[in-house]
Amino acid sequence: EAGTRMTLQDYYRQKVGQEAFDFFAVFSRFEYALKFSALRQDNRPEASWYKMAQALGASFYEAMKAAPEAAVYFENPPRQLALVGGQVQFVPVALPSNGWELFQSLKRARDNLFHGDKRHDNGRDQALMVAGLFILNHAYGTAEAAHDEPALLDFVGRMEFGL
């Protein structure tokens, strides 16, 4: 009977922790705000995490590198899904060496969790989501405090409106 069958959202709600849903929602809102601010890709309606990292500056990256809450991204970043010998598998990546690469790691964590071959039930996924939320919250706070950077102020306004 159709009424007794579990829905997909009920299935995934049991498999993916609240941290993953929170991370997905916050990450998605970041991408929206980047696309609709000056922090979008040139001539494309896509988020530019590179421009975001540049606007935040090297001090943002250094603060995250020093933060124990973000350590998983600097010690064991999410692996990249790749085609190796005709097989799809996760392969290691270099440690992030700047803010843009750190944001790329967050993007990879999101992609792996929601598009990759994940079991959705291990502590590593939860650690990546919690650390990712810490990094995004710190990025937002840094942007909010940057009163002299128009692109970041525009981004902050886009994050707040429409929620």
Tab-separated table of C-alpha atoms in Angstrom:
chain	number	residue	atom	x	y	z
A	1	GLU	CA	0.000	0.000	0.000
A	2	ALA	CA	1.227	3.472	-0.845
A	3	GLY	CA	0.220	4.832	2.548
A	4	THR	CA	2.537	2.529	4.500
A	5	ARG	CA	5.612	3.002	2.350
A	6	MET	CA	8.345	5.185	3.812
A	7	THR	CA	8.992	8.406	1.913
A	8	LEU	CA	12.462	9.313	0.724
A	9	GLN	CA	12.644	12.294	3.074
A	10	ASP	CA	11.709	10.114	6.044
A	11	TYR	CA	14.406	7.621	5.074
A	12	TYR	CA	17.130	10.280	4.771
A	13	ARG	CA	15.990	12.109	7.897
A	14	GLN	CA	16.874	8.930	9.807
A	15	LYS	CA	20.232	8.514	8.038
A	16	VAL	CA	21.627	12.065	7.987
A	17	GLY	CA	22.136	13.979	11.215
A	18	GLN	CA	20.666	17.389	11.907
A	19	GLU	CA	24.144	18.876	11.444
A	20	ALA	CA	24.074	17.808	7.785
A	21	PHE	CA	20.696	19.427	7.202
A	22	ASP	CA	21.898	22.583	8.971
A	23	PHE	CA	25.108	22.619	6.951
A	24	PHE	CA	23.214	22.115	3.711
A	25	ALA	CA	20.810	24.964	4.508
A	26	VAL	CA	23.556	27.407	5.547
A	27	PHE	CA	25.806	26.470	2.619
A	28	SER	CA	22.899	26.907	0.201
A	29	ARG	CA	22.115	30.339	1.626
A	30	PHE	CA	25.783	31.327	1.245
A	31	GLU	CA	25.659	30.330	-2.411
A	32	TYR	CA	22.468	32.334	-2.918
A	33	ALA	CA	23.985	35.429	-1.296
A	34	LEU	CA	27.219	35.072	-3.269
A	35	LYS	CA	25.303	34.751	-6.572
A	36	PHE	CA	23.202	37.831	-5.919
A	37	SER	CA	26.040	40.009	-4.621
A	38	ALA	CA	29.288	41.213	-6.144
A	39	LEU	CA	30.800	37.887	-5.060
A	40	ARG	CA	29.516	35.951	-8.067
A	41	GLN	CA	31.554	34.591	-10.937
A	42	ASP	CA	32.271	37.032	-13.750
A	43	ASN	CA	29.501	36.937	-16.352
A	44	ARG	CA	27.876	33.904	-14.726
A	45	PRO	CA	25.096	33.606	-12.157
A	46	GLU	CA	27.173	31.297	-9.956
A	47	ALA	CA	28.745	31.754	-6.550
A	48	SER	CA	32.424	32.675	-6.494
A	49	TRP	CA	33.963	31.128	-3.408
A	50	TYR	CA	37.269	32.460	-4.721
A	51	LYS	CA	36.018	36.061	-4.525
A	52	MET	CA	34.609	35.361	-1.063
A	53	ALA	CA	37.971	34.070	0.141
A	54	GLN	CA	39.760	37.062	-1.393
A	55	ALA	CA	37.340	39.504	0.237
A	56	LEU	CA	37.727	37.859	3.643
A	57	GLY	CA	41.515	37.976	3.344
A	58	ALA	CA	44.359	35.792	4.553
A	59	SER	CA	43.532	36.442	8.212
A	60	PHE	CA	40.289	34.458	7.809
A	61	TYR	CA	42.211	31.437	6.525
A	62	GLU	CA	44.839	31.735	9.269
A	63	ALA	CA	42.136	31.962	11.949
A	64	MET	CA	40.469	28.810	10.616
A	65	LYS	CA	43.781	26.974	10.370
A	66	ALA	CA	44.437	27.779	14.038
A	67	ALA	CA	40.898	26.898	15.226
A	68	PRO	CA	40.538	23.428	16.776
A	69	GLU	CA	36.883	23.453	15.655
A	70	ALA	CA	38.000	23.431	11.990
A	71	ALA	CA	40.905	20.982	12.371
A	72	VAL	CA	39.321	18.130	10.393
A	73	TYR	CA	39.540	20.239	7.227
A	74	PHE	CA	43.279	20.781	7.748
A	75	GLU	CA	44.196	17.310	8.986
A	76	ASN	CA	41.983	15.044	6.864
A	77	PRO	CA	39.951	17.035	4.316
A	78	PRO	CA	37.091	15.450	2.402
A	79	ARG	CA	38.266	13.272	-0.437
A	80	GLN	CA	37.467	13.966	-4.078
A	81	LEU	CA	35.158	11.689	-6.020
A	82	ALA	CA	37.056	10.613	-9.152
A	83	LEU	CA	37.024	8.049	-11.917
A	84	VAL	CA	39.990	5.728	-11.416
A	85	GLY	CA	40.486	2.796	-13.772
A	86	GLY	CA	36.867	3.001	-14.850
A	87	GLN	CA	35.639	2.930	-11.243
A	88	VAL	CA	34.165	5.833	-9.272
A	89	GLN	CA	36.004	6.171	-5.962
A	90	PHE	CA	37.150	8.689	-3.390
A	91	VAL	CA	40.767	9.836	-3.733
A	92	PRO	CA	42.862	11.931	-1.318
A	93	VAL	CA	43.375	15.642	-1.925
A	94	ALA	CA	45.990	18.140	-0.794
A	95	LEU	CA	45.430	20.039	2.440
A	96	PRO	CA	43.895	23.484	1.898
A	97	SER	CA	46.603	26.152	1.716
A	98	ASN	CA	44.394	29.241	1.406
A	99	GLY	CA	40.836	30.415	1.966
A	100	TRP	CA	39.586	29.459	-1.477
A	101	GLU	CA	40.887	25.905	-1.085
A	102	LEU	CA	39.237	25.728	2.333
A	103	PHE	CA	35.906	26.739	0.803
A	104	GLN	CA	36.486	24.142	-1.926
A	105	SER	CA	36.848	21.549	0.857
A	106	LEU	CA	33.505	22.624	2.306
A	107	LYS	CA	31.937	22.406	-1.121
A	108	ARG	CA	33.428	18.927	-1.564
A	109	ALA	CA	32.029	17.853	1.831
A	110	ARG	CA	28.576	19.048	0.741
A	111	ASP	CA	28.884	17.335	-2.638
A	112	ASN	CA	30.140	14.097	-1.128
A	113	LEU	CA	27.361	13.938	1.423
A	114	PHE	CA	24.538	14.807	-0.939
A	115	HIS	CA	25.828	13.506	-4.284
A	116	GLY	CA	28.482	10.938	-3.416
A	117	ASP	CA	28.366	7.308	-2.409
A	118	LYS	CA	27.971	7.895	1.317
A	119	ARG	CA	26.473	5.738	4.009
A	120	HIS	CA	25.239	8.790	5.934
A	121	ASP	CA	25.926	7.223	9.278
A	122	ASN	CA	29.496	7.807	10.321
A	123	GLY	CA	31.098	10.168	12.782
A	124	ARG	CA	33.363	11.626	10.112
A	125	ASP	CA	30.413	13.045	8.186
A	126	GLN	CA	29.128	14.634	11.378
A	127	ALA	CA	32.569	16.068	12.204
A	128	LEU	CA	32.847	17.576	8.704
A	129	MET	CA	29.385	19.144	8.961
A	130	VAL	CA	29.981	20.590	12.441
A	131	ALA	CA	33.374	21.986	11.410
A	132	GLY	CA	31.883	23.294	8.164
A	133	LEU	CA	29.188	25.155	10.092
A	134	PHE	CA	31.883	26.630	12.345
A	135	ILE	CA	33.818	27.855	9.284
A	136	LEU	CA	30.724	29.300	7.586
A	137	ASN	CA	29.626	31.057	10.772
A	138	HIS	CA	33.106	32.523	11.160
A	139	ALA	CA	33.105	33.630	7.516
A	140	TYR	CA	29.751	35.331	8.000
A	141	GLY	CA	30.927	37.047	11.193
A	142	THR	CA	34.084	38.240	9.445
A	143	ALA	CA	32.013	39.572	6.536
A	144	GLU	CA	29.609	41.276	8.930
A	145	ALA	CA	32.512	43.037	10.687
A	146	ALA	CA	34.069	44.270	7.423
A	147	HIS	CA	32.438	47.689	7.337
A	148	ASP	CA	34.802	49.012	4.649
A	149	GLU	CA	34.323	46.232	2.075
A	150	PRO	CA	31.232	46.871	-0.126
A	151	ALA	CA	31.159	43.333	-1.596
A	152	LEU	CA	31.037	41.773	1.877
A	153	LEU	CA	28.374	44.215	3.078
A	154	ASP	CA	26.261	43.360	0.030
A	155	PHE	CA	26.763	39.657	0.780
A	156	VAL	CA	25.682	40.126	4.423
A	157	GLY	CA	22.544	41.948	3.300
A	158	ARG	CA	21.707	39.118	0.920
A	159	MET	CA	22.196	36.555	3.691
A	160	GLU	CA	19.703	38.343	5.942
A	161	PHE	CA	16.936	39.278	3.545
A	162	GLY	CA	14.487	36.646	2.475
A	163	LEU	CA	15.104	34.270	5.352
